[in-house]
């Protein structure tokens, strides 16, 4: 276990802020070494790399389902609008968000067809209302390239976030507004020039939003936007945002997977160690990675995103400050200083 886990070590953002800058050295994102070791032991995994264009049919069905919901909710009460947004719209829009993640890796049509991948991501974006597909792809590539690097990995909360949101009530507020915070953070933490595709994304989405407003009215538009904010905020599915790269064990594991039924809805995003090990393997083949190289996937894992959210809110050691940060600390062993997080709801194979 130690031989495998050594590829995954990290510290928490809290510990990062408590130490001096010259104690830290960012070497490489932790999955680079794992990838090399896994492929050396199991070269057959290369056969899983590729793409799966069938995701386009799933995306089209989900977008159609959201348009049908818009039609059905045209004359609904506001209570029905918001309940439907949380229970139905939030699930479908979060699923489409996960599809955007998948397509952002060119896993729908392959790297030889970037335009087709971008256009499909624009279709995913339709019910989400806010234009985000292209910007997400641009910044998400840095999340993989610089996983754990505090400034370049924009998934890492700012130090201000880690300071302000420490109490259970403020952490709930952070979760509620997480979609907005997460969307805006790249633009003030590590901004990049706006691309032509981002302008296209914004233009297309504006036209689509106006069409939805004209055809269905205000209530369906509110339903779709509320579904985005709720589904990516304080929602059971949003537990994956916390489960993926927050420090839950004393071993300082940089990435954690979730193995549970909700993977079906979010295109296997729970297979997160597997995904970071091999970001060019499509979602439907990620479980095969674990089967082919089981000795590399014996780390602790999550089985409930609801439990993840509960611990995030009510464990005093948790919160934005518990986000994993990649490290190489010179002449210092931090394994015993990683906040003492409980791993009561985590699971690991016995050695």
XYZ file of C-alpha atoms in Angstrom:
351
model
C 0.000 0.000 0.000
C 2.764 2.478 0.909
C 4.524 1.813 -2.379
C 1.386 2.789 -4.264
C 0.283 5.658 -2.037
C 3.652 7.397 -2.252
C 2.657 8.566 -5.721
C -0.400 10.306 -4.299
C 0.831 12.379 -1.352
C -0.205 15.969 -0.817
C -0.809 18.478 1.951
C -3.869 20.556 2.749
C -4.253 24.194 1.808
C -4.415 24.950 5.527
C -0.970 23.448 6.127
C 0.356 25.248 3.069
C -0.659 28.589 4.568
C 0.922 27.699 7.932
C 4.400 27.090 6.518
C 6.875 29.441 4.914
C 7.060 29.694 1.143
C 10.685 28.580 0.942
C 9.813 25.232 2.548
C 7.775 24.260 -0.508
C 8.821 23.011 -3.889
C 6.261 21.970 -6.512
C 7.774 19.116 -8.493
C 5.211 17.504 -10.784
C 1.569 16.610 -10.584
C 1.299 13.309 -8.669
C -0.306 11.250 -11.415
C 2.630 11.544 -13.792
C 4.693 9.003 -11.855
C 1.664 6.773 -11.350
C 0.887 6.779 -15.059
C 4.407 5.665 -15.951
C 4.406 2.936 -13.297
C 0.976 1.631 -14.270
C 1.758 1.507 -17.986
C 5.045 -0.246 -17.287
C 3.208 -2.933 -15.312
C 0.106 -3.023 -17.527
C 0.839 -1.801 -21.079
C -2.494 -3.292 -22.185
C -4.230 -0.266 -20.664
C -3.156 1.695 -23.729
C -5.816 -0.236 -25.641
C -8.503 1.558 -23.609
C -7.447 4.998 -24.844
C -9.626 6.570 -27.467
C -13.096 8.094 -27.538
C -16.780 7.198 -27.432
C -19.074 9.163 -29.742
C -22.146 7.506 -28.222
C -22.046 10.223 -25.581
C -23.608 12.506 -28.209
C -26.848 10.490 -28.091
C -26.994 10.702 -24.302
C -26.366 14.448 -24.389
C -29.042 14.978 -27.037
C -31.555 12.994 -24.976
C -30.805 15.032 -21.839
C -31.106 18.355 -23.676
C -34.403 17.185 -25.195
C -35.636 16.145 -21.750
C -34.874 19.628 -20.424
C -36.779 21.242 -23.305
C -39.754 18.995 -22.566
C -39.568 20.072 -18.928
C -39.618 23.700 -20.079
C -42.828 23.032 -21.986
C -44.443 21.239 -19.051
C -43.530 23.983 -16.595
C -44.751 26.964 -18.612
C -47.764 27.491 -16.350
C -46.464 25.806 -13.190
C -46.383 27.469 -9.780
C -43.104 28.908 -8.530
C -42.998 26.214 -5.861
C -43.181 23.555 -8.559
C -40.539 25.396 -10.577
C -37.962 25.361 -7.785
C -38.704 21.823 -6.581
C -38.437 20.562 -10.148
C -35.223 22.530 -10.608
C -33.609 20.800 -7.627
C -34.920 17.277 -8.216
C -34.905 17.082 -12.023
C -33.197 20.099 -13.547
C -30.254 19.970 -11.178
C -29.617 16.318 -11.957
C -29.841 16.747 -15.723
C -27.770 19.938 -15.829
C -25.114 18.450 -13.571
C -24.992 15.426 -15.841
C -24.562 17.732 -18.845
C -21.802 19.525 -16.950
C -20.025 16.208 -16.513
C -20.509 15.573 -20.226
C -18.811 18.921 -20.918
C -15.913 17.687 -18.795
C -15.730 14.482 -20.822
C -16.012 16.283 -24.154
C -13.436 18.849 -23.003
C -10.903 16.015 -23.071
C -11.881 15.378 -26.726
C -13.344 12.030 -25.686
C -16.487 12.331 -27.805
C -14.904 12.428 -31.270
C -11.183 12.193 -30.576
C -8.364 14.711 -30.882
C -8.588 14.666 -34.676
C -11.985 16.394 -34.561
C -11.711 19.374 -32.190
C -14.530 21.330 -33.867
C -17.005 18.481 -33.467
C -16.078 18.189 -29.803
C -16.550 21.946 -29.270
C -19.906 21.981 -31.038
C -21.163 19.079 -28.947
C -20.093 20.898 -25.786
C -22.130 23.912 -26.946
C -25.159 21.631 -27.205
C -24.521 20.435 -23.647
C -24.414 24.069 -22.568
C -27.911 24.882 -23.860
C -29.964 24.018 -20.719
C -27.218 25.261 -18.391
C -28.063 28.837 -19.507
C -24.710 30.395 -18.490
C -21.972 30.027 -21.144
C -19.245 27.893 -19.590
C -18.349 24.954 -21.834
C -15.330 26.450 -23.586
C -13.941 28.394 -20.618
C -14.233 25.286 -18.459
C -12.220 23.262 -20.951
C -9.490 25.908 -21.131
C -8.940 26.104 -17.382
C -9.564 22.430 -16.691
C -6.541 21.501 -18.778
C -4.388 23.340 -16.223
C -6.064 21.388 -13.422
C -4.615 18.223 -14.962
C -1.280 19.698 -15.955
C -0.632 21.435 -12.627
C -2.705 19.389 -10.182
C -2.081 20.746 -6.694
C -0.085 23.813 -7.761
C -1.772 26.509 -5.715
C -1.866 29.274 -8.324
C -2.175 27.409 -11.619
C -4.713 24.795 -10.473
C -7.787 27.036 -10.304
C -9.841 24.270 -8.700
C -7.971 25.059 -5.476
C -9.873 27.606 -3.345
C -8.164 30.897 -2.628
C -6.659 31.522 0.780
C -9.410 34.067 1.387
C -12.007 31.337 0.838
C -10.189 29.041 3.247
C -10.221 31.810 5.863
C -13.806 33.023 5.452
C -15.651 29.701 5.201
C -14.737 27.677 8.315
C -17.954 27.550 10.334
C -20.695 25.045 9.392
C -23.048 27.890 8.421
C -20.461 29.654 6.274
C -19.441 26.344 4.685
C -23.074 25.751 3.705
C -23.117 29.239 2.188
C -19.916 28.380 0.298
C -21.521 25.217 -1.076
C -24.663 27.093 -2.144
C -22.633 29.678 -4.054
C -19.974 27.217 -5.188
C -21.116 27.278 -8.856
C -20.586 31.040 -9.006
C -17.340 30.988 -7.005
C -15.983 28.112 -9.085
C -16.936 29.857 -12.336
C -15.373 33.199 -11.406
C -12.240 31.949 -9.609
C -10.172 31.281 -12.775
C -10.682 34.830 -14.029
C -9.143 36.460 -10.964
C -6.778 33.708 -9.832
C -5.077 32.743 -13.096
C -6.692 34.697 -15.958
C -6.093 33.825 -19.604
C -6.974 35.729 -22.778
C -10.505 35.216 -24.050
C -10.564 32.945 -27.098
C -12.717 33.026 -30.193
C -14.506 29.866 -29.154
C -15.441 31.485 -25.834
C -17.017 34.374 -27.733
C -18.895 31.876 -29.899
C -20.034 30.038 -26.765
C -21.336 33.273 -25.240
C -23.027 34.402 -28.457
C -24.724 31.071 -29.109
C -25.876 30.774 -25.508
C -27.317 34.293 -25.504
C -29.351 33.533 -28.627
C -30.524 30.214 -27.158
C -31.522 31.889 -23.884
C -33.581 34.472 -25.772
C -35.279 31.735 -27.797
C -36.129 29.793 -24.638
C -37.520 32.979 -23.081
C -39.575 33.760 -26.195
C -40.925 30.230 -26.716
C -41.459 29.047 -23.142
C -41.495 32.197 -21.009
C -39.774 33.312 -17.821
C -40.571 30.358 -15.562
C -38.854 27.667 -17.678
C -35.796 29.932 -18.018
C -35.699 30.310 -14.234
C -36.150 26.535 -13.929
C -33.075 25.876 -16.094
C -30.874 28.465 -14.421
C -31.980 27.351 -10.952
C -31.242 23.759 -11.913
C -27.682 24.760 -12.782
C -27.123 26.689 -9.557
C -28.807 24.081 -7.355
C -27.379 21.018 -9.071
C -23.821 22.322 -8.862
C -24.299 23.773 -5.390
C -25.779 22.263 -2.229
C -26.834 19.024 -3.913
C -25.936 15.341 -3.377
C -24.308 15.153 -6.813
C -22.078 18.110 -5.974
C -20.365 15.988 -3.347
C -17.984 14.886 -6.072
C -16.406 18.360 -6.115
C -15.304 17.734 -2.533
C -14.557 14.017 -2.740
C -12.092 14.320 -5.606
C -9.200 16.358 -4.187
C -9.837 17.166 -0.532
C -7.680 15.625 2.194
C -9.697 12.904 3.910
C -6.931 10.641 5.215
C -3.769 11.109 7.243
C -1.777 9.633 4.359
C -2.353 12.834 2.389
C -3.918 11.284 -0.689
C -4.003 13.810 -3.536
C -6.943 12.303 -5.423
C -9.741 10.020 -4.271
C -12.305 7.987 -6.172
C -15.969 7.372 -5.467
C -17.407 3.969 -6.291
C -21.173 4.189 -6.087
C -24.407 4.266 -8.118
C -24.318 8.006 -8.868
C -21.423 7.463 -11.263
C -24.069 6.350 -13.740
C -25.529 9.872 -13.818
C -22.221 11.754 -14.009
C -20.340 9.743 -16.637
C -18.158 7.893 -14.111
C -16.626 11.092 -12.755
C -16.251 9.213 -9.465
C -13.482 7.112 -10.993
C -11.295 10.108 -10.384
C -7.926 8.544 -9.648
C -8.374 6.501 -12.780
C -9.334 9.602 -14.757
C -6.302 11.614 -13.627
C -4.053 8.655 -14.280
C -5.427 8.365 -17.823
C -7.375 11.469 -18.925
C -7.577 10.142 -22.486
C -9.585 7.059 -21.602
C -13.352 7.627 -22.076
C -15.691 7.433 -19.114
C -17.238 4.070 -20.020
C -13.832 2.346 -19.908
C -12.526 3.825 -16.650
C -13.808 0.873 -14.565
C -11.667 -1.372 -16.761
C -8.547 0.517 -15.664
C -9.192 -0.477 -12.072
C -9.801 -4.095 -13.104
C -6.644 -4.330 -15.183
C -4.371 -2.773 -12.551
C -6.026 -3.519 -9.191
C -2.796 -3.229 -7.198
C -2.621 0.477 -8.105
C -6.147 1.205 -6.880
C -6.114 -0.033 -3.302
C -6.210 3.478 -1.838
C -9.111 4.569 0.393
C -12.209 5.583 -1.566
C -15.630 7.129 -1.033
C -18.962 5.347 -1.241
C -21.295 8.264 -0.457
C -21.201 11.852 -1.678
C -23.789 12.752 0.956
C -21.373 11.635 3.689
C -18.649 13.647 1.997
C -20.800 16.776 2.186
C -21.757 16.051 5.799
C -18.106 15.807 6.839
C -17.199 18.880 4.816
C -19.798 20.927 6.704
C -19.610 19.519 10.223
C -16.002 18.372 10.617
C -14.064 21.339 12.002
C -10.943 20.190 10.159
C -12.751 20.301 6.865
C -13.837 23.079 4.558
C -12.123 24.899 1.673
C -8.892 24.862 3.704
C -8.781 21.054 3.419
C -8.296 21.109 -0.351
C -5.233 19.097 -1.328
C -2.170 21.007 -2.476
C 0.738 19.292 -4.200
C 4.011 19.513 -2.366
C 7.563 18.599 -1.958
C 8.617 19.899 1.453
C 12.364 20.008 1.877
C 13.643 17.994 4.851
C 10.228 17.735 6.450
C 7.781 14.910 7.006
C 4.223 16.201 7.033
C 2.349 12.904 7.166
C 1.422 13.441 10.798
C 0.421 17.060 10.256
C -2.430 16.682 7.764
C -5.219 17.854 10.065
C -6.165 14.431 11.436
C -9.174 13.985 9.182
C -11.579 11.197 9.989
C -11.815 8.433 7.441
C -14.732 6.651 9.037
C -16.772 6.566 5.851
C -13.858 5.626 3.611
C -13.073 2.158 2.445
C -9.850 0.410 1.556
C -8.860 -3.128 0.772
C -6.979 -4.840 3.540
C -3.380 -5.613 2.758
